[in-house]
Short mmCIF file of C-alpha atoms in Angstrom, two decimals:
data_model
loop_
_atom_site.label_atom_id
_atom_site.label_comp_id
_atom_site.label_asym_id
_atom_site.label_seq_id
_atom_site.Cartn_x
_atom_site.Cartn_y
_atom_site.Cartn_z
CA MET A 1311 -86.27 -52.77 -63.77
CA LYS A 1312 -85.90 -48.99 -63.80
CA ILE A 1313 -86.08 -47.35 -60.40
CA ILE A 1314 -86.02 -43.62 -59.71
CA THR A 1315 -85.16 -42.60 -56.17
CA CYS A 1316 -85.89 -38.97 -55.33
CA PHE A 1317 -83.98 -37.01 -52.74
CA LYS A 1318 -83.86 -33.50 -51.33
CA LEU A 1319 -80.87 -31.46 -50.24
CA VAL A 1320 -81.30 -29.83 -46.85
CA PRO A 1321 -78.99 -27.65 -44.70
CA GLU A 1322 -76.70 -29.30 -42.17
CA GLU A 1323 -78.59 -28.85 -38.89
CA GLN A 1324 -75.55 -28.26 -36.68
CA ASP A 1325 -74.50 -25.29 -38.82
CA ILE A 1326 -77.83 -23.44 -38.65
CA VAL A 1327 -77.55 -20.30 -36.52
CA VAL A 1328 -80.32 -18.57 -34.58
CA THR A 1329 -79.88 -14.80 -34.91
CA ALA A 1330 -80.63 -12.13 -32.32
CA GLU A 1331 -83.83 -11.37 -34.26
CA HIS A 1332 -85.02 -14.98 -33.72
CA GLN A 1333 -84.47 -15.83 -37.38
CA LEU A 1334 -82.61 -18.83 -38.81
CA SER A 1335 -79.38 -18.14 -40.69
CA PHE A 1336 -78.26 -20.78 -43.20
CA ASP A 1337 -75.19 -18.85 -44.38
CA ARG A 1338 -72.72 -21.34 -42.89
CA ALA A 1339 -74.85 -24.46 -43.41
CA ASP A 1340 -73.65 -26.74 -46.21
CA PRO A 1341 -76.16 -28.94 -48.05
CA LYS A 1342 -76.56 -32.64 -47.36
CA ILE A 1343 -78.91 -35.42 -48.44
CA SER A 1344 -82.02 -35.49 -46.28
CA GLN A 1345 -81.61 -38.36 -43.82
CA PHE A 1346 -84.98 -39.91 -44.73
CA ASP A 1347 -84.06 -39.98 -48.43
CA LEU A 1348 -80.97 -42.06 -47.66
CA ASN A 1349 -83.39 -44.88 -46.83
CA ALA A 1350 -85.07 -44.50 -50.22
CA ILE A 1351 -81.70 -44.62 -52.01
CA GLU A 1352 -80.65 -47.72 -50.07
CA ALA A 1353 -84.01 -49.40 -50.78
CA ALA A 1354 -83.61 -48.70 -54.50
CA MET A 1355 -80.16 -50.30 -54.56
CA GLN A 1356 -81.34 -53.39 -52.69
CA LEU A 1357 -84.21 -53.86 -55.16
CA SER A 1358 -82.24 -53.23 -58.34
CA GLY A 1359 -80.21 -56.43 -58.36
CA ASP A 1360 -77.47 -57.03 -60.90
CA ASP A 1361 -79.39 -55.98 -64.02
CA GLY A 1362 -81.54 -53.16 -62.63
CA GLN A 1363 -81.02 -49.47 -63.26
CA VAL A 1364 -81.29 -46.88 -60.50
CA MET A 1365 -81.51 -43.17 -61.23
CA ALA A 1366 -81.36 -40.51 -58.53
CA LEU A 1367 -83.47 -37.39 -59.09
CA SER A 1368 -83.54 -34.07 -57.26
CA VAL A 1369 -85.00 -30.63 -57.92
CA GLY A 1370 -84.15 -27.36 -56.20
CA GLY A 1371 -82.08 -24.21 -56.26
CA LYS A 1372 -78.43 -23.35 -55.65
CA TYR A 1373 -77.82 -26.37 -53.37
CA LEU A 1374 -77.74 -28.54 -56.50
CA GLU A 1375 -74.50 -26.83 -57.57
CA ASN A 1376 -72.61 -28.53 -54.74
CA THR A 1377 -70.31 -31.12 -56.34
CA LYS A 1378 -69.57 -32.83 -53.02
CA VAL A 1379 -73.24 -33.72 -52.54
CA ARG A 1380 -73.50 -35.01 -56.12
CA LYS A 1381 -70.60 -37.38 -55.47
CA ASP A 1382 -72.18 -38.44 -52.17
CA VAL A 1383 -75.42 -39.44 -53.92
CA LEU A 1384 -73.71 -41.40 -56.69
CA SER A 1385 -71.32 -43.11 -54.27
CA ARG A 1386 -74.35 -44.72 -52.65
CA GLY A 1387 -75.05 -46.76 -55.77
CA PRO A 1388 -77.31 -44.97 -58.31
CA HIS A 1389 -76.10 -45.39 -61.88
CA GLU A 1390 -77.19 -41.93 -63.04
CA LEU A 1391 -78.07 -38.58 -61.49
CA TYR A 1392 -80.66 -36.13 -62.76
CA LEU A 1393 -80.73 -32.58 -61.36
CA LEU A 1394 -83.32 -29.95 -62.22
CA GLN A 1395 -82.31 -26.51 -60.99
CA ASP A 1396 -84.39 -23.36 -61.12
CA ALA A 1397 -84.50 -20.19 -59.01
CA ALA A 1398 -88.27 -20.69 -58.56
CA LEU A 1399 -87.53 -23.95 -56.72
CA GLU A 1400 -85.15 -22.42 -54.16
CA LEU A 1401 -87.75 -22.51 -51.38
CA ALA A 1402 -90.40 -24.54 -53.18
CA LEU A 1403 -93.27 -25.99 -51.18
CA PRO A 1404 -94.66 -29.52 -51.80
CA LYS A 1405 -97.01 -28.67 -54.67
CA ASP A 1406 -94.40 -27.15 -57.00
CA THR A 1407 -91.79 -29.71 -55.98
CA ALA A 1408 -94.18 -32.55 -56.77
CA GLN A 1409 -95.15 -31.07 -60.14
CA VAL A 1410 -91.53 -30.81 -61.23
CA LEU A 1411 -90.62 -34.28 -59.96
CA ALA A 1412 -93.65 -35.85 -61.65
CA THR A 1413 -92.83 -34.20 -64.98
CA ALA A 1414 -89.13 -35.08 -64.78
CA ALA A 1415 -89.78 -38.70 -63.70
CA ASN A 1416 -92.25 -39.12 -66.55
CA LYS A 1417 -89.63 -37.89 -69.00
CA ILE A 1418 -86.97 -40.26 -67.64
CA GLY A 1419 -89.27 -43.28 -67.48
CA PHE A 1420 -89.49 -45.75 -64.60
CA ASP A 1421 -91.06 -48.89 -63.18
CA LEU A 1422 -90.81 -47.82 -59.54
CA LEU A 1423 -90.54 -44.36 -57.98
CA LEU A 1424 -89.24 -44.16 -54.41
CA PHE A 1425 -89.36 -41.36 -51.82
CA GLY A 1426 -88.36 -41.01 -48.19
CA GLU A 1427 -91.10 -40.53 -45.63
CA GLY A 1428 -90.50 -36.77 -45.48
CA SER A 1429 -87.79 -34.16 -45.85
CA GLY A 1430 -85.29 -33.27 -43.16
CA ASP A 1431 -86.37 -29.61 -43.12
CA LEU A 1432 -90.13 -29.17 -43.67
CA TYR A 1433 -91.07 -32.84 -43.11
CA ALA A 1434 -94.42 -32.20 -44.82
CA GLN A 1435 -94.77 -35.88 -45.91
CA GLN A 1436 -96.70 -34.70 -48.98
CA VAL A 1437 -94.39 -34.73 -52.01
CA GLY A 1438 -94.38 -38.47 -52.75
CA LEU A 1439 -98.15 -38.73 -52.39
CA LEU A 1440 -98.72 -35.68 -54.59
CA VAL A 1441 -96.42 -37.07 -57.28
CA GLY A 1442 -98.35 -40.35 -57.32
CA GLU A 1443 -101.64 -38.49 -57.61
CA MET A 1444 -100.35 -36.30 -60.44
CA LEU A 1445 -99.09 -39.35 -62.34
CA GLN A 1446 -102.29 -41.29 -61.56
CA LEU A 1447 -100.33 -44.29 -60.30
CA PRO A 1448 -100.79 -46.66 -57.33
CA THR A 1449 -99.24 -44.78 -54.42
CA VAL A 1450 -98.59 -45.92 -50.84
CA ASN A 1451 -96.76 -44.30 -47.94
CA ALA A 1452 -95.34 -45.68 -44.67
CA VAL A 1453 -93.80 -48.63 -46.54
CA SER A 1454 -91.54 -50.75 -44.32
CA HIS A 1455 -90.80 -53.65 -46.70
CA ILE A 1456 -90.75 -54.10 -50.49
CA GLN A 1457 -90.62 -57.27 -52.59
CA LEU A 1458 -90.62 -57.18 -56.38
CA LEU A 1459 -92.75 -59.72 -58.23
CA ASP A 1460 -93.37 -60.25 -61.94
CA GLY A 1461 -94.86 -56.91 -62.99
CA ARG A 1462 -96.09 -56.22 -59.48
CA VAL A 1463 -94.75 -55.18 -56.09
CA LEU A 1464 -95.60 -56.62 -52.68
CA ILE A 1465 -95.26 -54.16 -49.81
CA GLU A 1466 -95.75 -54.05 -46.06
CA ARG A 1467 -96.92 -51.09 -44.00
CA THR A 1468 -96.22 -51.29 -40.28
CA LEU A 1469 -99.14 -49.60 -38.54
CA GLU A 1470 -99.72 -49.03 -34.83
CA GLU A 1471 -101.28 -52.42 -34.10
CA GLU A 1472 -100.90 -54.42 -37.30
CA VAL A 1473 -98.85 -54.99 -40.45
CA GLU A 1474 -100.72 -54.27 -43.67
CA VAL A 1475 -99.69 -56.26 -46.78
CA LEU A 1476 -100.57 -54.84 -50.21
CA GLU A 1477 -99.88 -55.96 -53.77
CA LEU A 1478 -99.69 -53.23 -56.41
CA PRO A 1479 -99.21 -53.24 -60.18
CA LEU A 1480 -96.17 -51.50 -61.65
CA PRO A 1481 -95.39 -48.71 -62.24
CA ALA A 1482 -96.02 -47.48 -58.70
CA VAL A 1483 -94.93 -44.75 -56.27
CA LEU A 1484 -93.79 -45.71 -52.76
CA CYS A 1485 -92.76 -43.62 -49.75
CA VAL A 1486 -90.54 -45.67 -47.43
CA THR A 1487 -90.05 -45.27 -43.70
CA SER A 1488 -86.73 -44.96 -41.91
CA ASP A 1489 -87.28 -48.48 -40.52
CA ILE A 1490 -86.98 -50.16 -43.93
CA ASN A 1491 -83.18 -50.37 -43.81
CA VAL A 1492 -79.93 -48.95 -42.47
CA PRO A 1493 -78.19 -46.88 -45.20
CA LYS A 1494 -74.70 -48.14 -45.94
CA VAL A 1495 -71.64 -45.93 -45.66
CA PRO A 1496 -70.04 -45.66 -49.14
CA SER A 1497 -66.68 -47.38 -49.57
CA MET A 1498 -63.62 -45.52 -50.84
CA LYS A 1499 -63.91 -47.40 -54.15
CA ALA A 1500 -67.53 -46.26 -54.52
CA ILE A 1501 -66.59 -42.66 -53.74
CA LEU A 1502 -63.82 -42.64 -56.34
CA GLY A 1503 -66.09 -44.27 -58.92
CA ALA A 1504 -68.91 -41.78 -58.35
CA GLY A 1505 -67.12 -39.09 -60.39
CA LYS A 1506 -67.32 -41.26 -63.52
CA LYS A 1507 -71.09 -41.67 -63.46
CA PRO A 1508 -73.29 -39.54 -65.78
CA VAL A 1509 -75.02 -36.43 -64.42
CA THR A 1510 -77.83 -34.78 -66.38
CA HIS A 1511 -78.58 -31.11 -65.67
CA TRP A 1512 -82.00 -29.75 -66.58
CA LYS A 1513 -83.64 -26.38 -66.35
CA ALA A 1514 -87.36 -25.83 -65.99
CA SER A 1515 -87.62 -25.12 -69.71
CA ASP A 1516 -86.14 -28.56 -70.50
CA ILE A 1517 -89.26 -30.25 -69.15
CA ASP A 1518 -91.72 -27.48 -70.08
CA TRP A 1519 -92.52 -26.60 -66.47
CA THR A 1520 -93.74 -23.21 -65.28
CA PRO A 1521 -94.76 -22.34 -61.71
CA THR A 1522 -98.50 -22.37 -61.02
CA GLN A 1523 -100.59 -20.51 -58.47
CA PRO A 1524 -99.51 -21.85 -55.05
CA TYR A 1525 -101.99 -23.26 -52.57
CA THR A 1526 -99.93 -21.90 -49.67
CA GLU A 1527 -97.13 -19.41 -49.20
CA LEU A 1528 -94.16 -19.61 -46.85
CA VAL A 1529 -94.20 -16.17 -45.24
CA ASN A 1530 -91.63 -16.45 -42.48
CA ILE A 1531 -89.73 -18.82 -40.22
CA GLN A 1532 -89.66 -17.47 -36.69
CA VAL A 1533 -87.77 -19.07 -33.83
CA PRO A 1534 -89.63 -18.79 -30.48
CA PRO A 1535 -87.65 -16.80 -27.90
CA GLN A 1536 -86.05 -18.95 -25.24
CA ALA A 1537 -87.24 -18.44 -21.69
CA GLU A 1538 -84.55 -17.35 -19.26
CA ARG A 1539 -83.45 -19.86 -16.65
CA LYS A 1540 -84.89 -19.21 -13.19
CA HIS A 1541 -81.75 -20.45 -11.36
CA ILE A 1542 -83.80 -21.59 -8.38
CA ILE A 1543 -81.68 -23.76 -6.09
CA ILE A 1544 -83.18 -25.86 -3.27
CA GLU A 1545 -80.40 -27.21 -1.10
CA ASN A 1546 -82.03 -29.68 1.31
CA ASP A 1547 -84.68 -32.43 1.37
CA SER A 1548 -86.87 -31.15 4.20
CA SER A 1549 -90.65 -31.26 3.85
CA GLU A 1550 -90.68 -27.48 3.36
CA ALA A 1551 -88.10 -27.73 0.55
CA ILE A 1552 -90.08 -30.50 -1.15
CA ALA A 1553 -93.26 -28.45 -0.90
CA GLU A 1554 -91.43 -25.46 -2.40
CA LEU A 1555 -90.14 -27.62 -5.29
CA ALA A 1556 -93.64 -28.97 -5.90
CA GLU A 1557 -95.01 -25.43 -6.04
CA HIS A 1558 -92.39 -24.36 -8.60
CA LEU A 1559 -93.17 -27.41 -10.75
CA ARG A 1560 -96.91 -26.72 -10.51
CA LYS A 1561 -96.39 -23.17 -11.81
CA VAL A 1562 -94.26 -24.40 -14.72
CA LEU A 1563 -96.68 -27.12 -15.75
CA ASN A 1564 -99.70 -24.84 -15.54
#
C-alpha cells in the first residue's frame, strides 16, 4: 500500500503582526505544518501498517527551505518526503496548487492520496477535491473514518444528522476532518531518525508544469480597523442604570 499525504506550510499565527496600515506582516512568522494536515499525516501512518509506504508531499515557495519543518514532517512517520518548490507557487491559490500536486502525485505513484480538510491560512477546502477531479479518481471530503479493504476503501462521513458510509475502489483521494484522530507528538527517537530519511527536491520543470491562466487573483489582504472601546461604565443596578445598559446594547446590536 502506497499512501501519499499532502501538507501545506503556513505561517505561525502568533507571530503574524498587524501593521499600522491594516496589513498583515509575516516577516517574523516561521513556517509550520498546517494543523489540519497533521490529521492527514496521522491517518496515513495508522493505515500504512508494517509493510505500507507513506510519502509526504508539499508544494510551495521559500517556506520549503526550512529544514526544521522538514524534520518535523518526517518525525511524524512518513518514510519519504517530496518537496516541489517554485517562485510561482509562493502565494498559489487552489487551482495551481492542485495542478502541481496532481502532477507530482501521479509521478510518484500511489494507492491512496490524503489531504486535510483545509489549510490553516486560506481554508478554501478546494485543493483535495480539485486534485481528485484532475486525476479522475473517486474523491470524497469530510471523511471521519477510513478502513482499508482488499483493493477498496471503506469510509465514513459524519454529517449533521447522520453518518454516511461509502465504499470506493482504489486508487482514491480522501480529505479527512480534524475529528478523525489526534495527531501524536513525535518521540525523541523519531525526531533524531527523521534526518536519515530521504528527501526529494523538485522544481516545476522536473514535472513539466507551467502556470496556467488563473480563475481568480489574490489582490490584497486587508485587516478591518478595530473599533475603539467606548469605556462606558455603569456603576449601580438601579432600573435607570439597567435601562441605560439596554439602550447601549441595542445600539451596538443594531
